[in-house]
Backbone as ProteinMPNN parsed JSONL, in Angstrom:
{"seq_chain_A": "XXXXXXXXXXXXXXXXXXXXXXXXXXXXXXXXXXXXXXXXXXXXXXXXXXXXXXXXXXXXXXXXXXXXXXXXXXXXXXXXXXXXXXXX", "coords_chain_A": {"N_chain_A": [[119.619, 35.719, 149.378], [122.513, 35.8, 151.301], [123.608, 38.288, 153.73], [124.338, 39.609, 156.121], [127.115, 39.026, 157.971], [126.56, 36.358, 160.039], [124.451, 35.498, 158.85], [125.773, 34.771, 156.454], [127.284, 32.815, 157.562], [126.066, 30.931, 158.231], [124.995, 29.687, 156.469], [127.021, 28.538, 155.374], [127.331, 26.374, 156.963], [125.156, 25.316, 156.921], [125.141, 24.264, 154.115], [127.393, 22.244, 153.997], [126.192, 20.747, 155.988], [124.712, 19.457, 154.91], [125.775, 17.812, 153.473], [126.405, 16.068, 154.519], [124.49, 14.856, 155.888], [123.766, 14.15, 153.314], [124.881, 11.735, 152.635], [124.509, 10.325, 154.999], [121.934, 9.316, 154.655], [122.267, 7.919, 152.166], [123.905, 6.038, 152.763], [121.642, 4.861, 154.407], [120.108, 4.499, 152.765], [121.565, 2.21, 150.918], [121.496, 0.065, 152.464], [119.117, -0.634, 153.34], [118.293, -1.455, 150.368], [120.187, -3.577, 150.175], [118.596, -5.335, 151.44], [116.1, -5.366, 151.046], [116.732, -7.004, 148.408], [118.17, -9.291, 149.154], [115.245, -10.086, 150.54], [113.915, -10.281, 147.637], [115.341, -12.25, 146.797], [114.35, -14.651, 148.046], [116.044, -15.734, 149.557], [116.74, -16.866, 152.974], [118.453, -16.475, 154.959], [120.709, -14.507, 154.279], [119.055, -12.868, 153.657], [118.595, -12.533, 156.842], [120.15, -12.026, 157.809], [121.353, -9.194, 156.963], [119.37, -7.632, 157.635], [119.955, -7.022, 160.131], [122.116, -5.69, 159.624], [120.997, -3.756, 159.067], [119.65, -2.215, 161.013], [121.143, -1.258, 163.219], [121.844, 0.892, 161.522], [119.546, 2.639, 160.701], [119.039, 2.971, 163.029], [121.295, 4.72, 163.806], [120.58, 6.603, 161.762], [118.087, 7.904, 163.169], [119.439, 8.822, 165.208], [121.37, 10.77, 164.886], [119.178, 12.573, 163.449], [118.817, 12.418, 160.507], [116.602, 11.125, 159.878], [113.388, 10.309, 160.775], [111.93, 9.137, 164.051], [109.796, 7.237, 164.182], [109.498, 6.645, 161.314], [111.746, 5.328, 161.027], [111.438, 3.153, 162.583], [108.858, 2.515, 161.741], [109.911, 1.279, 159.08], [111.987, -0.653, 159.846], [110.077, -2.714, 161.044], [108.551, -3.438, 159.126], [110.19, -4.45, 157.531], [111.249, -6.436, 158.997], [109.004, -8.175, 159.204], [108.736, -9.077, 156.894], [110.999, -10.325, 156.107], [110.386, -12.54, 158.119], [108.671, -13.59, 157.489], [109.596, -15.312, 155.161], [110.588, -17.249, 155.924], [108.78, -18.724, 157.12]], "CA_chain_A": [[121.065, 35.742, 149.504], [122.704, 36.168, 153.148], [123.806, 39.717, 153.683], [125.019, 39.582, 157.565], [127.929, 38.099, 158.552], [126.193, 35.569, 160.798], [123.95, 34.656, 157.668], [126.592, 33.585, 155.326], [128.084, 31.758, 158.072], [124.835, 29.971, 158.746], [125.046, 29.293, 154.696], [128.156, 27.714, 154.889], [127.095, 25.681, 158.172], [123.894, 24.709, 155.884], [125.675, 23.082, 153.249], [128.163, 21.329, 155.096], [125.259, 19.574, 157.213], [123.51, 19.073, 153.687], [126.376, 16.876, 152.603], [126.811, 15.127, 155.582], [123.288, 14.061, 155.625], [122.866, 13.481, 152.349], [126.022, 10.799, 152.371], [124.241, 9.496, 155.608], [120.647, 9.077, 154.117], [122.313, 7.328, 150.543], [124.422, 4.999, 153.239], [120.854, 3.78, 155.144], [119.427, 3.192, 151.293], [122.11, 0.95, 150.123], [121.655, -1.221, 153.468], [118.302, -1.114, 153.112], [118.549, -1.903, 149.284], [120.813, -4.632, 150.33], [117.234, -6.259, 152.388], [115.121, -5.704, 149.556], [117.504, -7.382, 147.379], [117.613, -10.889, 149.559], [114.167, -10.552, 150.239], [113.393, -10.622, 146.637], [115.795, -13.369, 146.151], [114.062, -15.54, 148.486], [117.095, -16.124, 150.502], [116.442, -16.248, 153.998], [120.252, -16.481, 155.634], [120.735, -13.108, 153.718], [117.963, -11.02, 154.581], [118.457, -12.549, 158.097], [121.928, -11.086, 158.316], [121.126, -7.857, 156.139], [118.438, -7.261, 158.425], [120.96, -7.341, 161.205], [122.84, -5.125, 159.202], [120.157, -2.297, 158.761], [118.859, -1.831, 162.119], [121.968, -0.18, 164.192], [122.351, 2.369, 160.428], [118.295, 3.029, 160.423], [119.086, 4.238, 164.772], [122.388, 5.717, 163.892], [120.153, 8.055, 161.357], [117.218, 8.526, 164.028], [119.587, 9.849, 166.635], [121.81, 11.904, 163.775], [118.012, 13.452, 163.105], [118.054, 12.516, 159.37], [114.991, 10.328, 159.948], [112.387, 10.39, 161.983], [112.143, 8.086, 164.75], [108.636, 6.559, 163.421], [109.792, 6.311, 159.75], [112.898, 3.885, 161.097], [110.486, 2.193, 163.266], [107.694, 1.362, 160.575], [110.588, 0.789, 158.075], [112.222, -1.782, 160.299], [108.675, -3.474, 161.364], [108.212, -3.634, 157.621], [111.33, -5.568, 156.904], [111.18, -7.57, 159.949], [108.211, -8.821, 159.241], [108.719, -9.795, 155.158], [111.827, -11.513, 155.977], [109.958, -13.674, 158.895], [107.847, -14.667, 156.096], [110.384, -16.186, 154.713], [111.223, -18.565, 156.604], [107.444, -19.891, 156.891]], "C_chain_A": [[121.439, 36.234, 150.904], [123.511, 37.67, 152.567], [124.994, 39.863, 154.755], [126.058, 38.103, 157.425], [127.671, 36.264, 159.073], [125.708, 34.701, 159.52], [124.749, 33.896, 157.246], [127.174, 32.642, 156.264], [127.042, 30.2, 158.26], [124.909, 29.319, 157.407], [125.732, 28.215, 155.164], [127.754, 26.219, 155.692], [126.51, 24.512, 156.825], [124.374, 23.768, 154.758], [126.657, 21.875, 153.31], [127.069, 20.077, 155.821], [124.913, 19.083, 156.209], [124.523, 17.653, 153.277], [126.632, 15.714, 153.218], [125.48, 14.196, 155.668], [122.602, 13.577, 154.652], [123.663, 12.201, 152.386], [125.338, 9.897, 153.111], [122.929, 8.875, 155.176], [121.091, 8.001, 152.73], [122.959, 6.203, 151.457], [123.14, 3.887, 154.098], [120.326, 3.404, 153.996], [119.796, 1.793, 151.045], [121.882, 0.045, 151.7], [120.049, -1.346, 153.191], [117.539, -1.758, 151.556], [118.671, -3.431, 149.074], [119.204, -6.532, 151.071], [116.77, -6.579, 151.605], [115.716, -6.842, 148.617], [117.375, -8.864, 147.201], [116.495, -11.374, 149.844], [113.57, -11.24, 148.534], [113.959, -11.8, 146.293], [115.277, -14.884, 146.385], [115.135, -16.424, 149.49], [117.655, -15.481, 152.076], [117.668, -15.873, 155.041], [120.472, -15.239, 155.277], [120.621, -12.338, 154.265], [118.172, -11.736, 155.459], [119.71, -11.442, 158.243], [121.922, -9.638, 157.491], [119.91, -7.055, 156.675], [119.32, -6.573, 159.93], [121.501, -6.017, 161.334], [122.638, -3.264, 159.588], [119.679, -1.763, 159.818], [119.756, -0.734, 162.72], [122.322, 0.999, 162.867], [121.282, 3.268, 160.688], [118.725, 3.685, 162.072], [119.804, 5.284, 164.488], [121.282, 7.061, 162.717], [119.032, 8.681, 162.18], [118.443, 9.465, 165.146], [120.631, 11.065, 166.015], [120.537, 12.949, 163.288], [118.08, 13.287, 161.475], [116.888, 11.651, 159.055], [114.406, 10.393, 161.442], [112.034, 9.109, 162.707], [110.957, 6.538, 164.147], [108.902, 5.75, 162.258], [110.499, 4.95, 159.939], [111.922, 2.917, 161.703], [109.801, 1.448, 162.434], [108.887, 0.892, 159.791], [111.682, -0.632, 158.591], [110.973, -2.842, 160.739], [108.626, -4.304, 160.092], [109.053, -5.063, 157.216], [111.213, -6.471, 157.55], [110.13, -9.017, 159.743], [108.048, -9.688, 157.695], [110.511, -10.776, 155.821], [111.588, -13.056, 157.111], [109.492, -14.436, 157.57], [108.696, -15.664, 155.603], [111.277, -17.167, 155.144], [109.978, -18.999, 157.058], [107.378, -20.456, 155.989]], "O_chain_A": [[120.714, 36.992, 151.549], [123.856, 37.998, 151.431], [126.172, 40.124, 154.511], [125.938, 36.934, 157.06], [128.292, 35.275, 158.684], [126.209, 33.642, 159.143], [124.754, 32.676, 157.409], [127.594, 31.594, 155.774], [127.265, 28.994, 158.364], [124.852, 28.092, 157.487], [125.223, 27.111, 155.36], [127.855, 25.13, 155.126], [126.977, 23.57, 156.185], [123.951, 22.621, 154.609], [126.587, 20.797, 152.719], [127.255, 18.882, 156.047], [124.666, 17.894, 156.407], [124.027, 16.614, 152.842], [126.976, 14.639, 152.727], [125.502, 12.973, 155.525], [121.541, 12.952, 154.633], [122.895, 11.291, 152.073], [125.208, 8.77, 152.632], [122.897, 7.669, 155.419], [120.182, 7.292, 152.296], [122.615, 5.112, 151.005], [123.32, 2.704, 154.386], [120.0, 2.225, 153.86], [119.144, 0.752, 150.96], [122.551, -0.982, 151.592], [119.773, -2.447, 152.716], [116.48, -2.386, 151.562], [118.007, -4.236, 148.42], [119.074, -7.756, 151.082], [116.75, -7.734, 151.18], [114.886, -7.588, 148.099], [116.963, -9.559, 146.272], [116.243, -12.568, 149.686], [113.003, -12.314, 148.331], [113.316, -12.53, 145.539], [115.442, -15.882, 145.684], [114.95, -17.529, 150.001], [118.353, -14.525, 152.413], [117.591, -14.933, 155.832], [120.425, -14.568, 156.307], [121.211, -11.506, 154.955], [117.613, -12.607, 154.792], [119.886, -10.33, 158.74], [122.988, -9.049, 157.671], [119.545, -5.983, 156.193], [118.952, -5.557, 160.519], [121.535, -5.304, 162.337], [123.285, -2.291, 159.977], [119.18, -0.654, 159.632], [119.393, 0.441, 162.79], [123.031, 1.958, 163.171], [121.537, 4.453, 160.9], [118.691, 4.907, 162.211], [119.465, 6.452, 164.678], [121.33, 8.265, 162.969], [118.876, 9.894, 162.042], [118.218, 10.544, 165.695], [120.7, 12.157, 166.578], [120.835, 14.037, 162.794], [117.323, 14.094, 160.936], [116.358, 11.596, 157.945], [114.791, 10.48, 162.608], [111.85, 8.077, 162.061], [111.226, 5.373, 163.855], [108.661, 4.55, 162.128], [110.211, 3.872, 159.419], [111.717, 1.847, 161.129], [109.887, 0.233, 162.254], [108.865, -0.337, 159.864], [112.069, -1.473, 157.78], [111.322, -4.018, 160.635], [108.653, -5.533, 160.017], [108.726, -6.178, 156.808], [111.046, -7.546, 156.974], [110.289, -10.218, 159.964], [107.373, -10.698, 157.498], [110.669, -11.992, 155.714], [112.186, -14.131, 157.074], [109.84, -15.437, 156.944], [108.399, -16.855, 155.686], [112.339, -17.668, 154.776], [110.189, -20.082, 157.604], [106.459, -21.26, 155.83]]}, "name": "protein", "num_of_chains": 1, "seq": "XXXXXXXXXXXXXXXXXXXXXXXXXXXXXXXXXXXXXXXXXXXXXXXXXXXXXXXXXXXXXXXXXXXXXXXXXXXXXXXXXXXXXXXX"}
């Protein structure tokens, strides 16, 4: 439990950031949801443009710091590369 002044303020800080990043972390799911979704459908116009979609959310959370630069990296590679497929 915080005690000092400073603490609880750091608390309050703490949950505040918590909500902010959790809102931003549930907003890069559903886009990346949205990939999965047309991948699975087999519809390549889709995931082309839902690909599109996900890239500038997956930066905006690397340079916000709720992902790690790597993670967005492989996790765009990933996608990039299943929705080429689909269009072979």
């Amino acid at each position: 439990m915080a005690n000092t002044p400073q603490s609880k303020k750091r608390a309050r800080q703490n949950e505040a950031r918590f909500e902010v990043n959790k809102a931003r972390r549930s907003r890069i799911r559903t886009y990346l949801r949205k990939v999965e979704e047309a991948i699975a459908s087999g519809d390549a116009a889709v995931a082309k443009a839902a690909l599109l979609e996900v890239q500038p959310e997956l930066a905006r959370g690397v340079s916000k710091g709720v992902l790690h630069k790597n993670t967005a990296a492989r996790k765009m590679s990933r996608l990039a590369s299943r929705v080429k497929a689909l269009n072979a």
